[in-house]
PDB file of C-alpha atoms in Angstrom:
ATOM      1  CA  MET A  20     -25.717  29.931  -3.906  1.00 77.00           C
ATOM      2  CA  VAL A  21     -22.830  31.290  -1.822  1.00 82.00           C
ATOM      3  CA  ALA A  22     -21.416  29.480   1.200  1.00 85.00           C
ATOM      4  CA  PRO A  23     -21.851  30.817   4.747  1.00 95.00           C
ATOM      5  CA  THR A  24     -18.758  32.254   6.391  1.00 97.00           C
ATOM      6  CA  VAL A  25     -16.761  31.830   9.573  1.00 97.00           C
ATOM      7  CA  LYS A  26     -15.296  34.855  11.357  1.00 98.00           C
ATOM      8  CA  LEU A  27     -11.518  34.688  11.800  1.00 98.00           C
ATOM      9  CA  ASN A  28      -9.773  35.996  14.901  1.00 98.00           C
ATOM     10  CA  ASN A  29      -8.926  39.257  13.094  1.00 98.00           C
ATOM     11  CA  GLY A  30     -12.562  39.911  12.196  1.00 98.00           C
ATOM     12  CA  LYS A  31     -12.263  38.839   8.537  1.00 98.00           C
ATOM     13  CA  GLU A  32     -14.935  36.518   7.133  1.00 98.00           C
ATOM     14  CA  MET A  33     -13.833  33.261   5.457  1.00 98.00           C
ATOM     15  CA  PRO A  34     -16.237  31.084   3.434  1.00 98.00           C
ATOM     16  CA  LEU A  35     -16.949  27.757   5.118  1.00 97.00           C
ATOM     17  CA  VAL A  36     -16.903  25.975   1.745  1.00 97.00           C
ATOM     18  CA  GLY A  37     -14.286  26.691  -0.889  1.00 98.00           C
ATOM     19  CA  PHE A  38     -12.710  25.153  -3.953  1.00 98.00           C
ATOM     20  CA  GLY A  39      -9.379  23.331  -3.654  1.00 97.00           C
ATOM     21  CA  LEU A  40      -6.899  23.663  -6.514  1.00 97.00           C
ATOM     22  CA  TRP A  41      -4.652  20.703  -5.653  1.00 96.00           C
ATOM     23  CA  LYS A  42      -4.323  18.423  -8.686  1.00 94.00           C
ATOM     24  CA  VAL A  43      -6.378  20.691 -10.965  1.00 95.00           C
ATOM     25  CA  ASN A  44      -4.755  20.358 -14.388  1.00 95.00           C
ATOM     26  CA  ASN A  45      -3.129  23.417 -15.919  1.00 97.00           C
ATOM     27  CA  ASP A  46      -4.996  23.070 -19.200  1.00 97.00           C
ATOM     28  CA  THR A  47      -8.395  23.166 -17.497  1.00 95.00           C
ATOM     29  CA  CYS A  48      -7.654  25.266 -14.399  1.00 97.00           C
ATOM     30  CA  ALA A  49      -8.705  28.674 -15.747  1.00 98.00           C
ATOM     31  CA  ASP A  50     -12.054  27.365 -16.966  1.00 96.00           C
ATOM     32  CA  THR A  51     -12.543  25.363 -13.771  1.00 96.00           C
ATOM     33  CA  VAL A  52     -12.036  28.430 -11.580  1.00 97.00           C
ATOM     34  CA  TYR A  53     -14.278  30.553 -13.808  1.00 97.00           C
ATOM     35  CA  ASN A  54     -17.053  27.952 -13.735  1.00 95.00           C
ATOM     36  CA  ALA A  55     -16.698  27.532  -9.971  1.00 96.00           C
ATOM     37  CA  ILE A  56     -17.181  31.280  -9.540  1.00 97.00           C
ATOM     38  CA  LYS A  57     -20.284  31.081 -11.735  1.00 95.00           C
ATOM     39  CA  SER A  58     -21.541  28.270  -9.484  1.00 94.00           C
ATOM     40  CA  GLY A  59     -21.133  30.431  -6.373  1.00 96.00           C
ATOM     41  CA  TYR A  60     -17.682  29.572  -5.047  1.00 97.00           C
ATOM     42  CA  ARG A  61     -15.825  32.497  -3.536  1.00 98.00           C
ATOM     43  CA  LEU A  62     -12.883  30.848  -1.742  1.00 98.00           C
ATOM     44  CA  PHE A  63     -10.096  29.335  -3.839  1.00 98.00           C
ATOM     45  CA  ASP A  64      -7.355  27.391  -2.102  1.00 98.00           C
ATOM     46  CA  GLY A  65      -4.113  27.444  -4.073  1.00 98.00           C
ATOM     47  CA  ALA A  66      -0.404  26.961  -3.449  1.00 98.00           C
ATOM     48  CA  CYS A  67       2.962  27.425  -5.077  1.00 98.00           C
ATOM     49  CA  ASP A  68       3.373  23.652  -5.067  1.00 98.00           C
ATOM     50  CA  TYR A  69       0.214  23.070  -7.108  1.00 98.00           C
ATOM     51  CA  GLY A  70       1.843  24.704 -10.125  1.00 98.00           C
ATOM     52  CA  ASN A  71      -1.387  26.225 -11.449  1.00 98.00           C
ATOM     53  CA  GLU A  72      -1.582  29.675  -9.874  1.00 98.00           C
ATOM     54  CA  VAL A  73      -1.141  31.516 -13.186  1.00 98.00           C
ATOM     55  CA  GLU A  74      -4.073  29.635 -14.675  1.00 98.00           C
ATOM     56  CA  ALA A  75      -6.192  30.051 -11.556  1.00 98.00           C
ATOM     57  CA  GLY A  76      -5.554  33.789 -11.777  1.00 98.00           C
ATOM     58  CA  GLN A  77      -6.672  33.771 -15.387  1.00 98.00           C
ATOM     59  CA  GLY A  78      -9.990  32.261 -14.344  1.00 98.00           C
ATOM     60  CA  VAL A  79     -10.384  34.906 -11.642  1.00 98.00           C
ATOM     61  CA  ALA A  80      -9.498  37.717 -14.054  1.00 98.00           C
ATOM     62  CA  ARG A  81     -12.081  36.524 -16.581  1.00 98.00           C
ATOM     63  CA  ALA A  82     -14.813  36.402 -13.943  1.00 98.00           C
ATOM     64  CA  ILE A  83     -13.963  39.896 -12.709  1.00 98.00           C
ATOM     65  CA  LYS A  84     -13.759  41.292 -16.240  1.00 98.00           C
ATOM     66  CA  GLU A  85     -17.207  39.887 -17.040  1.00 98.00           C
ATOM     67  CA  GLY A  86     -18.655  41.413 -13.870  1.00 98.00           C
ATOM     68  CA  LEU A  87     -19.484  38.105 -12.152  1.00 98.00           C
ATOM     69  CA  VAL A  88     -17.593  39.190  -9.034  1.00 98.00           C
ATOM     70  CA  LYS A  89     -15.367  41.915  -7.664  1.00 98.00           C
ATOM     71  CA  ARG A  90     -11.971  41.085  -6.188  1.00 98.00           C
ATOM     72  CA  SER A  91     -13.368  41.926  -2.766  1.00 98.00           C
ATOM     73  CA  ASP A  92     -16.007  39.198  -3.191  1.00 98.00           C
ATOM     74  CA  LEU A  93     -13.325  36.528  -3.413  1.00 98.00           C
ATOM     75  CA  PHE A  94     -11.213  34.885  -0.720  1.00 98.00           C
ATOM     76  CA  ILE A  95      -7.950  33.762  -2.307  1.00 98.00           C
ATOM     77  CA  VAL A  96      -5.675  31.447  -0.356  1.00 99.00           C
ATOM     78  CA  SER A  97      -2.112  30.527  -1.201  1.00 99.00           C
ATOM     79  CA  LYS A  98       0.786  28.887   0.583  1.00 98.00           C
ATOM     80  CA  LEU A  99       4.473  29.370   1.270  1.00 99.00           C
ATOM     81  CA  TRP A 100       6.446  26.377   0.009  1.00 98.00           C
ATOM     82  CA  ASN A 101       9.171  24.684   2.053  1.00 98.00           C
ATOM     83  CA  SER A 102      12.020  25.998  -0.120  1.00 98.00           C
ATOM     84  CA  PHE A 103      11.214  29.605   0.772  1.00 98.00           C
ATOM     85  CA  HIS A 104      11.222  29.475   4.594  1.00 98.00           C
ATOM     86  CA  ASP A 105      14.357  31.596   4.984  1.00 98.00           C
ATOM     87  CA  ALA A 106      13.061  34.955   6.205  1.00 98.00           C
ATOM     88  CA  GLU A 107      14.534  36.927   3.312  1.00 98.00           C
ATOM     89  CA  ARG A 108      12.805  34.628   0.794  1.00 98.00           C
ATOM     90  CA  VAL A 109       9.251  34.952   2.128  1.00 98.00           C
ATOM     91  CA  GLY A 110       8.438  38.416   0.810  1.00 98.00           C
ATOM     92  CA  PRO A 111       9.841  37.926  -2.702  1.00 98.00           C
ATOM     93  CA  ILE A 112       8.110  34.591  -3.266  1.00 98.00           C
ATOM     94  CA  ALA A 113       4.792  35.913  -1.938  1.00 98.00           C
ATOM     95  CA  LYS A 114       5.071  38.804  -4.413  1.00 98.00           C
ATOM     96  CA  LYS A 115       5.796  36.358  -7.253  1.00 98.00           C
ATOM     97  CA  GLN A 116       2.745  34.304  -6.323  1.00 98.00           C
ATOM     98  CA  LEU A 117       0.593  37.425  -6.181  1.00 98.00           C
ATOM     99  CA  ALA A 118       1.822  38.350  -9.643  1.00 98.00           C
ATOM    100  CA  ASP A 119       1.002  34.829 -10.870  1.00 98.00           C
ATOM    101  CA  TRP A 120      -2.550  35.214  -9.554  1.00 98.00           C
ATOM    102  CA  GLY A 121      -2.773  38.767 -10.878  1.00 98.00           C
ATOM    103  CA  VAL A 122      -3.921  40.164  -7.524  1.00 98.00           C
ATOM    104  CA  ASP A 123      -2.530  42.655  -5.010  1.00 98.00           C
ATOM    105  CA  TYR A 124      -3.087  40.679  -1.827  1.00 98.00           C
ATOM    106  CA  PHE A 125      -3.915  37.229  -0.532  1.00 99.00           C
ATOM    107  CA  ASP A 126      -6.876  36.917   1.777  1.00 99.00           C
ATOM    108  CA  LEU A 127      -4.989  34.110   3.527  1.00 99.00           C
ATOM    109  CA  TYR A 128      -1.359  33.041   3.103  1.00 99.00           C
ATOM    110  CA  ILE A 129      -0.329  29.816   4.801  1.00 99.00           C
ATOM    111  CA  VAL A 130       2.910  28.054   5.758  1.00 99.00           C
ATOM    112  CA  HIS A 131       2.330  24.855   3.736  1.00 98.00           C
ATOM    113  CA  PHE A 132       4.412  22.467   5.872  1.00 98.00           C
ATOM    114  CA  PRO A 133       6.470  22.888   9.058  1.00 98.00           C
ATOM    115  CA  ILE A 134       9.486  21.892   6.955  1.00 98.00           C
ATOM    116  CA  ALA A 135      12.271  24.263   5.917  1.00 98.00           C
ATOM    117  CA  LEU A 136      14.210  23.117   2.851  1.00 98.00           C
ATOM    118  CA  GLU A 137      17.163  24.531   0.977  1.00 97.00           C
ATOM    119  CA  TYR A 138      16.297  27.404  -1.345  1.00 97.00           C
ATOM    120  CA  VAL A 139      15.727  26.657  -5.022  1.00 96.00           C
ATOM    121  CA  ASP A 140      15.680  29.737  -7.237  1.00 96.00           C
ATOM    122  CA  PRO A 141      12.458  29.945  -9.277  1.00 97.00           C
ATOM    123  CA  SER A 142      14.593  30.404 -12.393  1.00 96.00           C
ATOM    124  CA  VAL A 143      16.053  26.934 -11.793  1.00 94.00           C
ATOM    125  CA  ARG A 144      12.761  25.106 -11.166  1.00 95.00           C
ATOM    126  CA  TYR A 145       9.286  26.294 -10.282  1.00 97.00           C
ATOM    127  CA  PRO A 146       7.488  25.019  -8.439  1.00 98.00           C
ATOM    128  CA  PRO A 147      10.554  23.500  -6.803  1.00 97.00           C
ATOM    129  CA  GLY A 148       8.928  20.428  -5.286  1.00 97.00           C
ATOM    130  CA  TRP A 149      10.717  18.586  -2.503  1.00 97.00           C
ATOM    131  CA  ASN A 150      14.162  18.311  -4.061  1.00 95.00           C
ATOM    132  CA  ASP A 151      17.011  20.799  -4.071  1.00 92.00           C
ATOM    133  CA  ALA A 152      18.942  21.798  -7.184  1.00 86.00           C
ATOM    134  CA  LYS A 153      21.005  18.597  -6.935  1.00 88.00           C
ATOM    135  CA  GLY A 154      18.011  16.297  -6.521  1.00 89.00           C
ATOM    136  CA  GLY A 155      18.291  15.708  -2.788  1.00 93.00           C
ATOM    137  CA  VAL A 156      16.060  16.724   0.133  1.00 96.00           C
ATOM    138  CA  THR A 157      18.192  19.193   2.075  1.00 97.00           C
ATOM    139  CA  PRO A 158      16.913  21.062   5.150  1.00 97.00           C
ATOM    140  CA  SER A 159      17.627  24.753   5.535  1.00 97.00           C
ATOM    141  CA  LYS A 160      18.490  26.303   8.877  1.00 97.00           C
ATOM    142  CA  ALA A 161      15.383  28.510   9.018  1.00 98.00           C
ATOM    143  CA  SER A 162      13.385  28.103  12.213  1.00 98.00           C
ATOM    144  CA  LEU A 163       9.607  28.082  12.151  1.00 98.00           C
ATOM    145  CA  GLU A 164       9.699  31.144  14.386  1.00 98.00           C
ATOM    146  CA  SER A 165      11.808  33.179  11.955  1.00 98.00           C
ATOM    147  CA  THR A 166       9.563  32.133   9.081  1.00 99.00           C
ATOM    148  CA  TRP A 167       6.463  33.144  11.018  1.00 99.00           C
ATOM    149  CA  HIS A 168       7.816  36.611  11.747  1.00 98.00           C
ATOM    150  CA  ALA A 169       8.448  37.023   8.011  1.00 99.00           C
ATOM    151  CA  MET A 170       4.824  35.977   7.434  1.00 99.00           C
ATOM    152  CA  GLU A 171       3.706  38.645   9.910  1.00 99.00           C
ATOM    153  CA  ALA A 172       5.615  41.204   7.847  1.00 98.00           C
ATOM    154  CA  LEU A 173       3.420  40.319   4.856  1.00 99.00           C
ATOM    155  CA  VAL A 174       0.402  41.462   6.867  1.00 98.00           C
ATOM    156  CA  ASP A 175       2.185  44.676   7.830  1.00 98.00           C
ATOM    157  CA  GLN A 176       2.872  45.321   4.126  1.00 98.00           C
ATOM    158  CA  GLY A 177      -0.707  44.565   3.059  1.00 98.00           C
ATOM    159  CA  LEU A 178       0.354  41.595   0.936  1.00 99.00           C
ATOM    160  CA  ALA A 179      -1.720  39.201   3.047  1.00 99.00           C
ATOM    161  CA  HIS A 180      -4.823  40.090   5.039  1.00 98.00           C
ATOM    162  CA  SER A 181      -4.605  36.920   7.134  1.00 99.00           C
ATOM    163  CA  ILE A 182      -1.888  34.329   7.702  1.00 99.00           C
ATOM    164  CA  GLY A 183      -2.047  30.713   8.738  1.00 99.00           C
ATOM    165  CA  ILE A 184      -0.327  27.376   9.131  1.00 99.00           C
ATOM    166  CA  SER A 185      -0.819  23.906   7.710  1.00 98.00           C
ATOM    167  CA  ASN A 186       0.159  20.382   8.720  1.00 98.00           C
ATOM    168  CA  TYR A 187       1.136  21.555  12.227  1.00 98.00           C
ATOM    169  CA  ASN A 188       0.521  19.167  15.113  1.00 98.00           C
ATOM    170  CA  GLY A 189      -0.599  20.253  18.572  1.00 98.00           C
ATOM    171  CA  ALA A 190       2.927  20.860  19.872  1.00 98.00           C
ATOM    172  CA  LEU A 191       3.729  23.168  16.961  1.00 98.00           C
ATOM    173  CA  VAL A 192       0.449  25.053  17.390  1.00 98.00           C
ATOM    174  CA  LEU A 193       1.256  25.593  21.065  1.00 98.00           C
ATOM    175  CA  ASP A 194       4.739  26.718  20.052  1.00 98.00           C
ATOM    176  CA  VAL A 195       3.583  29.303  17.500  1.00 98.00           C
ATOM    177  CA  LEU A 196       1.229  30.746  20.127  1.00 98.00           C
ATOM    178  CA  ARG A 197       4.292  31.467  22.294  1.00 98.00           C
ATOM    179  CA  TYR A 198       6.147  33.602  19.756  1.00 98.00           C
ATOM    180  CA  ALA A 199       3.449  34.938  17.416  1.00 98.00           C
ATOM    181  CA  ARG A 200       2.785  38.662  17.312  1.00 98.00           C
ATOM    182  CA  ILE A 201      -0.088  37.798  14.980  1.00 98.00           C
ATOM    183  CA  VAL A 202      -1.814  34.599  16.074  1.00 98.00           C
ATOM    184  CA  PRO A 203      -2.495  32.344  13.068  1.00 99.00           C
ATOM    185  CA  GLN A 204      -5.940  32.959  11.666  1.00 99.00           C
ATOM    186  CA  ALA A 205      -6.259  29.419  10.325  1.00 99.00           C
ATOM    187  CA  LEU A 206      -4.817  25.917  10.443  1.00 99.00           C
ATOM    188  CA  GLN A 207      -5.251  23.640   7.436  1.00 98.00           C
ATOM    189  CA  ILE A 208      -5.051  19.907   8.140  1.00 98.00           C
ATOM    190  CA  GLU A 209      -5.946  16.527   6.742  1.00 98.00           C
ATOM    191  CA  HIS A 210      -9.352  15.813   8.258  1.00 98.00           C
ATOM    192  CA  HIS A 211     -11.878  13.108   7.415  1.00 98.00           C
ATOM    193  CA  PRO A 212     -13.748  10.376   9.318  1.00 98.00           C
ATOM    194  CA  TYR A 213     -10.666   8.125   9.293  1.00 98.00           C
ATOM    195  CA  LEU A 214      -8.631  10.974  10.861  1.00 98.00           C
ATOM    196  CA  THR A 215     -10.886  13.112  13.061  1.00 98.00           C
ATOM    197  CA  GLN A 216      -8.133  14.889  15.054  1.00 98.00           C
ATOM    198  CA  GLU A 217     -10.444  15.734  17.954  1.00 98.00           C
ATOM    199  CA  GLY A 218      -7.723  17.038  20.266  1.00 98.00           C
ATOM    200  CA  LEU A 219      -6.239  19.325  17.622  1.00 98.00           C
ATOM    201  CA  LEU A 220      -9.672  20.731  16.782  1.00 98.00           C
ATOM    202  CA  LYS A 221     -10.304  21.528  20.450  1.00 98.00           C
ATOM    203  CA  LEU A 222      -6.897  23.174  20.802  1.00 98.00           C
ATOM    204  CA  CYS A 223      -7.638  25.406  17.825  1.00 98.00           C
ATOM    205  CA  ARG A 224     -11.131  26.266  19.072  1.00 98.00           C
ATOM    206  CA  ASP A 225      -9.674  27.285  22.425  1.00 98.00           C
ATOM    207  CA  ALA A 226      -6.983  29.378  20.727  1.00 98.00           C
ATOM    208  CA  GLY A 227      -9.381  31.061  18.282  1.00 98.00           C
ATOM    209  CA  ILE A 228      -7.780  29.490  15.210  1.00 98.00           C
ATOM    210  CA  ALA A 229     -10.141  28.469  12.397  1.00 98.00           C
ATOM    211  CA  VAL A 230      -9.596  25.009  10.924  1.00 98.00           C
ATOM    212  CA  THR A 231      -9.847  24.057   7.259  1.00 98.00           C
ATOM    213  CA  ALA A 232      -9.932  20.422   6.185  1.00 98.00           C
ATOM    214  CA  TYR A 233      -8.222  19.082   3.123  1.00 98.00           C
ATOM    215  CA  SER A 234      -8.763  15.563   1.741  1.00 97.00           C
ATOM    216  CA  SER A 235     -12.259  15.509   3.244  1.00 97.00           C
ATOM    217  CA  PHE A 236     -13.006  12.280   1.370  1.00 97.00           C
ATOM    218  CA  GLY A 237     -10.081  10.393   2.913  1.00 97.00           C
ATOM    219  CA  PRO A 238      -8.330   7.896   0.613  1.00 95.00           C
ATOM    220  CA  GLN A 239     -10.160   9.169  -2.484  1.00 92.00           C
ATOM    221  CA  SER A 240      -7.710  12.060  -2.922  1.00 87.00           C
ATOM    222  CA  PHE A 241      -4.680   9.789  -2.913  1.00 93.00           C
ATOM    223  CA  LEU A 242      -5.729   6.976  -5.224  1.00 91.00           C
ATOM    224  CA  GLU A 243      -4.430   8.770  -8.308  1.00 85.00           C
ATOM    225  CA  LEU A 244      -1.069   9.166  -6.550  1.00 85.00           C
ATOM    226  CA  ASP A 245      -0.846   5.359  -6.575  1.00 87.00           C
ATOM    227  CA  MET A 246      -0.483   5.304  -2.769  1.00 90.00           C
ATOM    228  CA  ALA A 247      -0.698   1.743  -1.431  1.00 90.00           C
ATOM    229  CA  LYS A 248      -2.253   2.871   1.864  1.00 92.00           C
ATOM    230  CA  ALA A 249      -5.076   4.595  -0.020  1.00 93.00           C
ATOM    231  CA  LYS A 250      -5.640   1.596  -2.294  1.00 94.00           C
ATOM    232  CA  ASN A 251      -5.913  -0.698   0.723  1.00 94.00           C
ATOM    233  CA  THR A 252      -8.418   1.478   2.589  1.00 96.00           C
ATOM    234  CA  PRO A 253     -12.200   1.165   2.007  1.00 95.00           C
ATOM    235  CA  LEU A 254     -13.568   4.264   0.305  1.00 96.00           C
ATOM    236  CA  LEU A 255     -15.657   6.479   2.572  1.00 97.00           C
ATOM    237  CA  PHE A 256     -18.112   6.990  -0.296  1.00 97.00           C
ATOM    238  CA  ASP A 257     -18.852   3.249  -0.143  1.00 96.00           C
ATOM    239  CA  HIS A 258     -18.976   2.883   3.637  1.00 97.00           C
ATOM    240  CA  LYS A 259     -22.376   1.646   4.775  1.00 98.00           C
ATOM    241  CA  THR A 260     -22.540   4.209   7.602  1.00 98.00           C
ATOM    242  CA  VAL A 261     -22.012   7.109   5.214  1.00 98.00           C
ATOM    243  CA  GLN A 262     -24.286   5.643   2.536  1.00 98.00           C
ATOM    244  CA  SER A 263     -27.182   5.030   4.913  1.00 98.00           C
ATOM    245  CA  ILE A 264     -27.028   8.582   6.246  1.00 98.00           C
ATOM    246  CA  ALA A 265     -26.855   9.932   2.695  1.00 98.00           C
ATOM    247  CA  GLU A 266     -29.937   7.947   1.701  1.00 98.00           C
ATOM    248  CA  LYS A 267     -31.855   9.193   4.728  1.00 98.00           C
ATOM    249  CA  HIS A 268     -31.185  12.830   3.796  1.00 97.00           C
ATOM    250  CA  SER A 269     -31.444  12.322   0.024  1.00 97.00           C
ATOM    251  CA  LYS A 270     -27.894  13.611  -0.346  1.00 97.00           C
ATOM    252  CA  THR A 271     -24.730  12.186  -1.872  1.00 96.00           C
ATOM    253  CA  PRO A 272     -22.048  10.549   0.328  1.00 97.00           C
ATOM    254  CA  ALA A 273     -19.779  13.470  -0.579  1.00 97.00           C
ATOM    255  CA  GLN A 274     -22.319  15.976   0.729  1.00 97.00           C
ATOM    256  CA  VAL A 275     -22.670  14.012   3.976  1.00 98.00           C
ATOM    257  CA  LEU A 276     -18.888  13.911   4.502  1.00 98.00           C
ATOM    258  CA  LEU A 277     -18.608  17.648   3.870  1.00 98.00           C
ATOM    259  CA  ARG A 278     -21.566  18.428   6.133  1.00 98.00           C
ATOM    260  CA  TRP A 279     -20.057  16.285   8.892  1.00 98.00           C
ATOM    261  CA  ALA A 280     -17.024  18.575   8.759  1.00 98.00           C
ATOM    262  CA  THR A 281     -18.825  21.910   8.449  1.00 97.00           C
ATOM    263  CA  GLN A 282     -21.227  20.998  11.239  1.00 97.00           C
ATOM    264  CA  ARG A 283     -18.156  20.478  13.417  1.00 96.00           C
ATOM    265  CA  GLY A 284     -17.068  24.020  12.511  1.00 96.00           C
ATOM    266  CA  VAL A 285     -14.407  22.874  10.050  1.00 98.00           C
ATOM    267  CA  ALA A 286     -14.178  24.612   6.665  1.00 98.00           C
ATOM    268  CA  VAL A 287     -13.813  22.422   3.573  1.00 98.00           C
ATOM    269  CA  ILE A 288     -12.180  22.848   0.152  1.00 98.00           C
ATOM    270  CA  PRO A 289     -13.386  20.036  -2.146  1.00 96.00           C
ATOM    271  CA  LYS A 290     -12.741  20.118  -5.877  1.00 91.00           C
ATOM    272  CA  SER A 291     -14.611  18.743  -8.845  1.00 85.00           C
ATOM    273  CA  ASN A 292     -14.457  19.129 -12.597  1.00 80.00           C
ATOM    274  CA  ASN A 293     -18.120  18.150 -12.855  1.00 83.00           C
ATOM    275  CA  GLN A 294     -20.562  21.084 -12.915  1.00 82.00           C
ATOM    276  CA  GLY A 295     -23.258  19.119 -11.100  1.00 86.00           C
ATOM    277  CA  ARG A 296     -20.931  18.068  -8.307  1.00 89.00           C
ATOM    278  CA  LEU A 297     -19.618  21.631  -8.056  1.00 88.00           C
ATOM    279  CA  ALA A 298     -23.097  22.729  -7.044  1.00 90.00           C
ATOM    280  CA  GLN A 299     -23.643  19.711  -4.769  1.00 93.00           C
ATOM    281  CA  ASN A 300     -20.387  20.284  -2.898  1.00 94.00           C
ATOM    282  CA  LEU A 301     -21.291  23.920  -2.311  1.00 94.00           C
ATOM    283  CA  ASP A 302     -24.706  22.960  -0.967  1.00 91.00           C
ATOM    284  CA  VAL A 303     -23.530  21.344   2.266  1.00 92.00           C
ATOM    285  CA  CYS A 304     -24.918  23.734   4.837  1.00 92.00           C
ATOM    286  CA  SER A 305     -28.607  23.548   3.878  1.00 92.00           C
ATOM    287  CA  PHE A 306     -29.260  20.395   5.928  1.00 96.00           C
ATOM    288  CA  ASP A 307     -28.216  19.172   9.350  1.00 97.00           C
ATOM    289  CA  LEU A 308     -27.033  15.792  10.529  1.00 98.00           C
ATOM    290  CA  GLY A 309     -28.365  14.494  13.823  1.00 98.00           C
ATOM    291  CA  ASP A 310     -26.102  14.076  16.848  1.00 98.00           C
ATOM    292  CA  ASP A 311     -26.221  10.301  16.478  1.00 98.00           C
ATOM    293  CA  GLU A 312     -25.251  10.604  12.807  1.00 98.00           C
ATOM    294  CA  LEU A 313     -22.331  12.885  13.615  1.00 98.00           C
ATOM    295  CA  LYS A 314     -21.149  10.430  16.267  1.00 98.00           C
ATOM    296  CA  ALA A 315     -21.538   7.463  13.919  1.00 98.00           C
ATOM    297  CA  ILE A 316     -19.369   9.117  11.276  1.00 98.00           C
ATOM    298  CA  SER A 317     -16.799  10.235  13.846  1.00 98.00           C
ATOM    299  CA  GLY A 318     -16.764   6.639  15.104  1.00 98.00           C
ATOM    300  CA  LEU A 319     -15.022   5.609  11.879  1.00 98.00           C
ATOM    301  CA  ASP A 320     -11.818   7.233  13.151  1.00 98.00           C
ATOM    302  CA  GLN A 321      -8.693   5.097  12.740  1.00 97.00           C
ATOM    303  CA  ASN A 322      -6.074   7.837  13.160  1.00 97.00           C
ATOM    304  CA  LEU A 323      -5.268   7.023   9.525  1.00 97.00           C
ATOM    305  CA  ARG A 324      -3.189   9.693   7.805  1.00 97.00           C
ATOM    306  CA  PHE A 325      -2.440   9.708   4.083  1.00 97.00           C
ATOM    307  CA  ASN A 326      -0.548  12.993   3.604  1.00 97.00           C
ATOM    308  CA  ASP A 327       2.626  12.030   5.456  1.00 96.00           C
ATOM    309  CA  PRO A 328       5.873  12.901   3.617  1.00 96.00           C
ATOM    310  CA  PRO A 329       7.560   9.487   4.185  1.00 94.00           C
ATOM    311  CA  SER A 330       4.520   7.881   2.506  1.00 90.00           C
ATOM    312  CA  TYR A 331       5.663   9.382  -0.793  1.00 88.00           C
ATOM    313  CA  GLY A 332       9.403   8.966  -0.287  1.00 90.00           C
ATOM    314  CA  VAL A 333      10.298  12.250   1.445  1.00 95.00           C
ATOM    315  CA  PRO A 334      12.434  11.673   4.574  1.00 95.00           C
ATOM    316  CA  GLN A 335      10.726  14.346   6.685  1.00 96.00           C
ATOM    317  CA  PRO A 336       8.707  12.472   9.358  1.00 97.00           C
ATOM    318  CA  ILE A 337       6.820  15.442  10.778  1.00 97.00           C
ATOM    319  CA  PHE A 338       4.063  13.277  12.250  1.00 97.00           C
ATOM    320  CA  ALA A 339       6.377  10.713  13.893  1.00 94.00           C
TER     321      ALA A 339
END
């Protein structure tokens, strides 16, 4: 089984269901990626900050070597970390990440956060995380516009086929549309029934920007980070609305949450180390939810965001 695709504004096709590499352990990442490819996954969503791109590339290389897929069958996503926003840093770090993956181009390369931080040389610490070489959180003077033009240069050089943004609010999306020579192909955001972001979705639809959801299961993704807000929020898997709809369709709560997103035109990137759930998560376009069911799930919205830098001690209140 292979997921259906969505056409980006440059004509490229992006799978509607992919595999997210956030929090995939280094010691299992290569096997996880390889097994996901065997299960039918073609999109892999990585990032410098995840610290597992070398291992993810090893899984890809094994699958290609064994003839399971060709490189052109895959849609590999990576992200520009905050410490590399200065225009002269974008190209070199993208090339390092490509080398880590063992590929010649990214299908989609994304600005991870609208936050420019002081450069940390990869030889000092990689991935650099939020802190500078002295342990502080120090902004750089790079503007989002200058960073975006450096991203556009990656397309010109063939290093990225598509480019996108992540964790941008509506004002920043409107802003990038003013100065972009290449309109972002995709926006990646936190999106789940507790944070439906209706206005941002409409803005992106109107602008021709595809949307990918991360943390589709809401608080579930953040429990292992020991986040108090996540611990104090009822799990969507256990919510009676989600459970009743899942029972009606003979699907799991996870499949219902993913289908709610994909039926709204939002791509999803769940992860699982369980082979059975890998297949279940990929099979989220073979059934449809009714309009009343979609509305009932959307009605759980609380404008509740978990991935907010101040929530984990980083003084960068981008959603204030």
